[in-house]
């Protein structure tokens, strides 16, 4: 297994285009040293990538840290010097260059020194000012170029050091003073530009204090771009899987089996070259009963049903078993973090962590088989994304503050991930579970939370688990918008296989949805249709077999129907008996009970689909990317098929003969 992993990771590295953004965990359970409250972390901030508002937010947070810890600098007042002059001399800010920060520091200096409202000070007296970084240097002074703001506030006895050093001495500086860089090799550290960085050594309690001050939006948006956090030991997280084998009643999968022959006919002529790549990221081993092998068996079972066994060559298992493949994993990390396309904070973070991981290589790590370094999972996903595959799927989760998702905006790649097997829980609750509470920083559930946060602007697909008709297992969505769809979550495998039919959960519904979209993308490509990831997700959600009990819980309102997804015209209409009619044109409108109207059209200004179930009408709104229950009193639809035009003049006529109509063409 180690050899195949090495080859796979080498190929992935050779073919990928690394992305610039990577992020760092703030604080998480460290399996090598849990509950180590006296540990030291290092936060490194790059102000050059921050806008003025973000700089001020960081400056105010760092000032509050200095006030809390009483890290002050004592200065003697010069003749004719006032408070504004002191702020300009000590912080390089004035009311003209940064009015908000200047006024903020005036109030702090007044409070610390108990000045009156006139801010009157006297020459040769001493006052205290908060110790904070200098972000703006005098560019005309060559001695101020390439400075690093270093603050070591982790030692006993209060404030220790505030040194500003040049790039010429950066290697000596880090080796002699920085707890986190003392093991970095000379030739590695020379590859990173450290000019104008802000570096703080902090105790755990101070780091928590700082991140309780910073807004959550700043914490998540600027990870890896504006700041990183390095711990004195590598952070490892346990991989967990949303699956179990509690006995539960299940029934066959009608959305697939009822259309099997039709689907087989449509896909049999797809050229092998029309299929992209599908990466399954999971724990794989030579043991057929590993979680990854079970996930892969779901995909293989679907391919066999469709007579597409040859596609196994396009399905690439990506093992993330770090400790079972430690040498090849380290090789991969070194290649990734030495890429010239990475920005300096990710490179700095990666190289520092790699050196620490090397020191652990010879330790007894057998008890941590399901744990992986956070930077490893982050690097793997970003490399895979750089290969522009059709699909990347994950059926696991970790608890961390690291945002491990690449930037999927305008991508062709759909990232498909599993929701949690937590009955009664809502995906929107993930936001509350990621907040800083009672002085402790709680980890976010990843990659699910990042998928939820970035849902609207990416083609990410979050999958729920259908057990039988009208019954799901695990999470749902409050408004039915953020869990994209459901897959078959039970009934896979057989009694002789490792994956038993009784095993259930989104671990298995996720690859079911992934392979469905993978096949649809190949079919679209064969017909010269190349949708981006967002459009691919939209079609997946639109082309579902709706069950009214799933409306308001899942965006699709049911399982995706591959037969519907293989429509290549303007759209399709489904008759009451389940027959699908491909349409070359669809137009019309619906009239609501309040006499307002909406056209049947793609886009946010209309509705893209109508479904009728038991006299209830549901419509697909692209504004919410979901099916919703609506109340209408009439509709008017014209559609063309096989060169003929047909008209549906009333809601009653539609209810009598049809079940669903969907306009696919934009």
XYZ file of C-alpha atoms in Angstrom, residues 13-517:
505
model
C 2.042 16.495 -7.506
C 3.427 16.344 -11.012
C 0.045 17.116 -12.602
C -1.438 19.628 -10.209
C -1.542 23.394 -10.066
C -1.236 24.427 -6.456
C -3.485 27.152 -5.120
C -2.307 30.135 -3.118
C -4.570 29.884 -0.101
C -3.980 27.597 2.845
C -4.973 28.073 6.430
C -3.903 27.035 9.905
C -5.674 25.609 12.890
C -6.073 28.009 15.781
C -6.313 25.517 18.580
C -7.342 21.900 18.496
C -6.853 18.706 20.451
C -3.270 17.525 20.037
C -3.134 13.738 20.307
C 0.529 13.815 21.294
C 0.113 16.299 24.082
C -3.548 16.853 25.023
C -4.364 19.378 27.725
C -0.940 20.975 27.497
C -2.005 24.372 28.768
C 1.515 25.784 28.965
C 2.238 25.199 25.280
C 3.414 28.097 23.127
C 1.827 29.066 19.837
C 3.095 31.542 17.322
C 0.720 33.752 15.345
C 2.255 35.283 12.233
C 0.379 38.116 10.519
C 1.110 39.494 7.059
C -0.265 43.067 7.018
C 0.714 43.522 3.362
C -2.303 41.456 2.249
C -4.793 43.180 4.571
C -6.944 46.148 3.649
C -7.049 49.168 5.956
C -10.131 47.931 7.800
C -8.627 44.506 8.411
C -5.380 46.087 9.616
C -7.258 48.180 12.133
C -9.165 45.142 13.394
C -5.889 43.314 14.010
C -4.281 46.380 15.574
C -7.167 46.871 17.969
C -7.174 43.182 18.918
C -3.412 43.218 19.546
C -3.781 46.424 21.546
C -6.450 44.799 23.720
C -4.080 41.887 24.271
C -1.378 44.301 25.401
C -3.825 46.061 27.722
C -5.034 42.758 29.162
C -1.478 41.504 29.803
C -0.196 44.977 30.755
C 2.515 44.898 28.094
C 3.518 48.547 28.174
C 6.463 50.595 27.041
C 7.624 53.471 29.235
C 8.705 56.597 27.372
C 9.939 60.032 28.465
C 8.002 63.008 27.141
C 10.055 65.360 25.001
C 9.645 69.155 25.199
C 6.657 70.401 23.142
C 5.457 66.820 22.580
C 1.734 65.997 22.808
C -0.252 62.741 22.700
C -0.698 62.855 18.927
C 3.054 63.380 18.498
C 3.801 60.376 20.716
C 1.428 58.176 18.695
C 3.066 59.318 15.455
C 6.609 58.819 16.794
C 5.976 55.449 18.439
C 3.445 53.854 16.069
C 4.075 55.718 12.784
C 0.391 56.734 12.646
C -1.247 60.136 12.566
C -4.800 61.388 12.354
C -4.184 61.951 8.657
C -2.896 58.446 7.867
C -5.128 56.464 10.234
C -7.642 58.578 12.095
C -9.626 55.722 13.690
C -6.581 54.002 15.132
C -5.066 57.257 16.340
C -8.237 58.186 18.238
C -8.450 54.647 19.645
C -4.899 54.850 21.021
C -5.504 58.322 22.464
C -8.247 56.851 24.636
C -6.034 53.932 25.701
C -3.094 56.157 26.674
C -5.459 58.447 28.574
C -6.880 55.493 30.520
C -3.518 53.847 31.282
C -1.981 57.076 32.591
C -5.171 58.535 34.123
C -4.945 61.733 32.087
C -7.695 64.342 32.198
C -9.910 65.273 29.260
C -7.380 67.825 28.016
C -4.738 65.072 27.519
C -2.202 67.443 29.104
C 1.290 65.967 29.594
C 4.550 67.501 30.776
C 8.070 67.409 29.401
C 10.450 64.916 31.027
C 7.613 63.021 32.749
C 7.203 59.342 31.908
C 4.056 57.712 30.525
C 3.110 54.180 29.513
C 1.878 53.185 26.059
C 0.648 49.768 24.805
C 3.221 47.701 22.934
C 1.872 46.922 19.462
C 3.323 46.332 15.980
C 4.410 49.097 13.650
C 2.824 48.571 10.240
C 3.924 51.725 8.449
C 7.638 52.494 8.174
C 9.440 55.502 6.794
C 10.266 54.262 3.299
C 13.006 56.862 2.939
C 14.967 55.298 5.794
C 16.900 52.282 4.523
C 17.193 50.934 8.065
C 13.416 50.554 8.194
C 13.162 48.325 5.122
C 12.377 44.625 5.513
C 11.624 44.854 9.220
C 9.959 42.139 11.236
C 7.829 42.926 14.294
C 8.604 40.242 16.870
C 6.875 40.043 20.269
C 7.651 37.343 22.796
C 4.970 37.619 25.459
C 4.984 33.950 26.399
C 7.574 34.142 29.176
C 7.053 34.752 32.856
C 7.410 38.228 34.268
C 5.450 40.030 31.593
C 6.735 41.700 28.462
C 10.147 40.449 27.357
C 11.103 41.725 23.961
C 10.042 44.036 21.165
C 12.672 43.751 18.464
C 12.643 45.018 14.900
C 15.156 43.152 12.786
C 16.189 43.269 9.171
C 15.984 40.498 6.610
C 19.776 40.217 6.720
C 19.656 38.724 10.202
C 16.351 36.866 9.941
C 17.925 33.388 10.025
C 19.974 34.164 13.129
C 16.962 35.769 14.727
C 14.651 32.850 14.236
C 17.185 30.265 15.334
C 18.095 32.114 18.500
C 14.789 33.577 19.603
C 11.822 31.819 18.056
C 10.514 28.675 19.687
C 8.910 27.471 16.497
C 11.738 27.926 14.028
C 14.732 26.517 15.851
C 14.634 23.263 13.849
C 14.193 24.744 10.372
C 17.089 24.072 8.054
C 19.012 26.989 6.574
C 18.173 26.182 2.966
C 14.453 25.886 3.753
C 13.998 29.132 5.620
C 15.865 31.058 2.924
C 13.003 30.339 0.511
C 10.583 32.529 2.475
C 10.459 36.319 2.570
C 9.864 37.484 6.150
C 9.875 41.224 5.596
C 7.221 43.276 7.414
C 5.621 40.308 9.164
C 4.165 40.515 12.671
C 5.186 37.591 14.862
C 3.847 36.882 18.350
C 4.837 34.073 20.705
C 1.797 33.447 22.894
C 0.664 31.108 25.615
C -2.459 29.096 24.935
C -4.570 31.361 27.154
C -3.357 34.477 25.327
C -4.074 32.948 21.939
C -7.618 32.120 23.056
C -8.023 35.676 24.370
C -6.896 37.115 21.045
C -9.239 34.984 18.956
C -12.149 35.706 21.225
C -11.638 39.385 20.320
C -11.328 38.941 16.561
C -14.605 38.710 14.606
C -15.410 35.229 13.301
C -15.488 36.588 9.758
C -11.863 37.722 10.101
C -10.799 34.414 11.638
C -12.183 32.362 8.764
C -11.630 34.686 5.815
C -8.002 35.520 6.568
C -6.669 32.130 7.646
C -3.607 31.357 5.598
C -3.911 34.587 3.662
C -3.557 37.190 6.399
C -2.274 35.065 9.265
C -1.205 31.585 10.321
C -0.745 29.950 13.707
C 2.119 27.580 14.440
C 2.053 25.378 17.516
C 5.115 24.072 19.314
C 4.008 20.567 18.307
C 2.257 19.454 15.102
C -1.532 19.369 15.236
C -3.108 16.005 14.454
C -6.837 15.400 14.117
C -8.832 12.204 14.267
C -10.765 11.291 11.144
C -14.347 10.225 11.856
C -16.888 8.615 9.563
C -20.658 9.274 9.330
C -21.766 5.633 9.180
C -23.183 3.006 11.528
C -24.959 -0.341 11.357
C -27.977 0.098 13.616
C -30.771 -2.080 12.246
C -33.350 -0.082 10.340
C -35.968 -0.898 7.734
C -35.010 -0.081 4.166
C -36.607 -0.468 0.771
C -35.276 -0.639 -2.815
C -34.064 2.465 -4.637
C -36.807 3.342 -7.184
C -35.137 6.500 -8.502
C -32.455 4.292 -10.026
C -33.970 0.850 -10.635
C -37.123 2.125 -12.375
C -35.027 3.780 -15.092
C -32.124 1.331 -15.262
C -32.657 0.111 -18.833
C -33.123 3.633 -20.171
C -29.988 4.831 -18.400
C -27.960 1.860 -19.675
C -28.961 2.693 -23.234
C -27.985 6.351 -22.874
C -24.585 5.799 -21.263
C -23.345 2.847 -23.288
C -22.078 5.080 -26.099
C -20.126 7.488 -23.940
C -16.489 7.449 -24.994
C -13.950 6.577 -22.320
C -12.185 9.848 -23.091
C -15.330 11.792 -22.198
C -15.021 10.738 -18.578
C -12.969 12.941 -16.316
C -11.421 11.894 -13.029
C -13.165 11.163 -9.753
C -11.013 11.282 -6.598
C -12.272 9.461 -3.518
C -10.373 10.810 -0.503
C -10.565 8.417 2.440
C -8.764 5.834 4.586
C -7.739 2.934 2.334
C -5.773 -0.192 3.167
C -5.142 -3.724 1.965
C -7.976 -4.685 4.315
C -11.158 -4.780 2.232
C -13.098 -3.626 5.299
C -11.406 -0.245 5.588
C -13.808 2.687 5.381
C -12.399 3.867 2.063
C -12.787 0.435 0.504
C -16.439 0.358 1.594
C -17.020 3.777 0.006
C -15.331 2.586 -3.179
C -17.528 -0.518 -3.235
C -20.621 1.721 -3.472
C -19.186 3.329 -6.602
C -18.217 -0.045 -8.087
C -21.692 -1.429 -7.428
C -23.285 1.457 -9.337
C -20.840 1.055 -12.232
C -21.572 -2.652 -12.454
C -25.331 -2.006 -12.583
C -24.752 0.318 -15.539
C -22.286 -1.985 -17.341
C -19.547 0.627 -16.855
C -16.969 -1.518 -15.047
C -14.177 -0.163 -17.235
C -14.621 3.218 -15.554
C -12.853 1.915 -12.468
C -9.691 3.280 -14.089
C -11.181 6.778 -13.820
C -12.005 6.370 -10.120
C -8.867 7.187 -8.121
C -8.716 6.238 -4.423
C -6.597 8.772 -2.532
C -5.432 7.355 0.810
C -4.967 9.830 3.630
C -3.559 7.241 6.032
C -0.653 9.441 7.070
C 0.947 7.146 9.645
C 0.663 4.054 7.457
C 2.504 5.887 4.655
C 4.625 8.329 6.606
C 7.691 8.473 4.333
C 5.733 9.016 1.115
C 3.440 11.443 2.943
C 6.403 13.571 4.008
C 7.809 13.427 0.491
C 4.491 14.720 -0.832
C 4.344 17.529 1.752
C 7.861 18.709 0.936
C 7.046 18.828 -2.770
C 3.829 20.696 -2.160
C 5.182 23.327 0.218
C 8.263 24.018 -1.904
C 6.097 24.948 -4.875
C 6.933 28.468 -6.158
C 3.216 29.175 -6.642
C 2.517 29.158 -2.897
C 2.441 32.478 -1.070
C 4.782 33.047 1.822
C 2.525 32.302 4.784
C 1.469 28.827 3.572
C 5.073 28.062 2.649
C 6.308 29.224 6.029
C 3.644 27.186 7.818
C 4.274 24.070 5.764
C 8.043 24.052 6.048
C 7.947 24.692 9.793
C 5.467 21.863 10.377
C 7.286 19.419 8.094
C 10.476 19.762 10.122
C 8.551 18.922 13.294
C 6.851 15.979 11.619
C 10.249 14.604 10.657
C 11.272 14.544 14.308
C 8.265 12.332 15.064
C 8.983 9.846 12.293
C 10.778 7.334 14.495
C 8.417 7.504 17.461
C 5.872 4.816 18.276
C 2.785 6.156 16.545
C 0.740 2.964 16.285
C -2.023 4.314 18.496
C -2.771 7.160 16.097
C -3.767 5.308 12.956
C -6.894 7.398 12.325
C -5.158 10.717 13.004
C -3.598 12.896 10.343
C -1.716 16.207 10.340
C -4.037 19.004 9.366
C -1.614 20.400 6.803
C -1.508 16.993 5.095
C -5.248 16.860 4.415
C -5.170 20.512 3.376
C -2.350 19.911 0.896
C -3.916 16.736 -0.526
C -7.245 18.414 -1.298
C -5.633 21.462 -2.861
C -3.387 19.331 -5.065
C -6.285 17.202 -6.210
C -8.249 20.321 -7.035
C -5.293 21.593 -9.063
C -5.747 18.594 -11.360
C -9.249 19.905 -12.278
C -11.018 16.563 -11.803
C -14.747 16.278 -12.334
C -15.393 15.135 -8.766
C -13.673 15.060 -5.371
C -15.652 13.331 -2.645
C -15.077 12.926 1.087
C -17.090 10.733 3.456
C -15.418 11.747 6.713
C -15.032 14.741 9.011
C -12.534 16.246 11.408
C -12.964 18.879 14.103
C -10.650 21.820 13.538
C -10.520 25.537 12.799
C -8.659 24.875 9.564
C -10.611 25.708 6.443
C -9.376 22.858 4.259
C -11.365 23.701 1.137
C -9.689 25.094 -1.971
C -11.265 28.039 -3.745
C -13.866 26.325 -5.915
C -15.249 29.526 -7.429
C -15.764 29.213 -11.226
C -14.302 25.740 -11.157
C -15.254 22.689 -13.172
C -14.702 20.533 -10.087
C -17.565 19.571 -7.788
C -16.495 18.944 -4.213
C -19.001 16.505 -2.686
C -19.017 15.896 1.047
C -21.111 14.034 3.591
C -23.382 15.614 6.164
C -23.378 14.150 9.673
C -25.303 11.163 10.987
C -26.948 13.268 13.680
C -30.739 12.805 13.687
C -32.590 16.005 14.508
C -29.570 18.249 13.892
C -29.561 21.035 11.328
C -26.614 21.982 9.197
C -27.163 25.634 10.123
C -26.289 24.671 13.726
C -22.672 24.182 12.639
C -22.141 27.926 12.952
C -22.968 27.847 16.664
C -20.717 24.847 17.180
C -17.757 26.768 15.772
C -18.011 29.781 18.065
C -15.654 30.670 20.900
C -17.500 29.928 24.114
C -16.490 30.248 27.766
C -12.906 31.052 26.917
C -12.414 27.914 24.837
C -12.029 27.840 21.085
C -14.235 25.083 19.713
C -13.257 23.437 16.469
C -15.450 23.605 13.378
C -16.477 20.359 11.695
C -14.580 20.182 8.417
C -14.844 19.972 5.475
C -18.587 20.251 6.134
C -18.551 23.691 7.774
C -16.456 25.288 5.032
C -18.745 23.706 2.441
C -21.716 25.282 4.214
C -20.071 28.717 4.535
C -19.026 28.848 0.873
C -22.087 27.085 -0.500
C -23.601 29.915 -2.526
C -20.461 30.853 -4.436
C -19.123 27.353 -5.136
C -20.308 24.137 -6.711
C -19.977 22.273 -3.442
C -22.545 19.524 -2.875
C -23.549 18.431 0.632
C -25.262 15.050 0.814
C -27.903 13.663 3.145
C -28.866 10.032 3.628
C -32.145 8.540 2.409
C -33.231 5.302 4.086
C -36.562 4.663 2.389
C -39.473 6.594 0.942
C -40.008 9.806 2.969
C -37.425 8.716 5.576
C -33.916 10.106 5.948
C -31.211 9.579 8.536
C -29.010 12.302 9.978
C -28.867 16.020 9.380
C -31.261 18.201 7.418
C -31.518 21.937 6.667
C -33.788 24.442 8.403
C -35.050 25.934 5.134
C -34.107 23.065 2.871
C -31.345 25.019 1.149
C -27.911 23.970 2.401
C -27.971 20.198 2.133
C -28.044 19.790 -1.613
C -29.545 16.371 -2.067
C -29.962 12.837 -0.755
C -28.298 9.629 -1.817
C -29.045 6.021 -1.061
C -27.733 5.642 2.473
C -28.442 1.967 3.166
C -28.727 -1.366 1.390
C -25.295 -1.499 -0.230
C -23.161 -4.636 -0.471
C -24.350 -8.066 0.589
C -24.089 -10.418 3.555
C -20.810 -11.864 2.239
C -19.102 -8.542 1.555
C -17.378 -6.251 4.009
C -20.007 -3.575 3.419
C -23.216 -5.040 4.794
C -26.709 -3.939 3.659
C -27.492 -2.889 7.241
C -24.711 -0.266 7.300
C -26.114 3.182 6.742
C -25.271 6.838 6.659
C -23.981 9.641 4.476
C -20.660 7.803 4.180
C -22.410 5.746 1.502
C -24.991 8.199 0.145
C -22.148 10.580 -0.761
C -20.389 8.302 -3.296
C -23.834 7.379 -4.663
C -24.483 11.037 -5.529
C -20.887 11.544 -6.679
C -20.888 8.712 -9.219
C -24.283 9.877 -10.510
C -22.942 13.349 -11.267
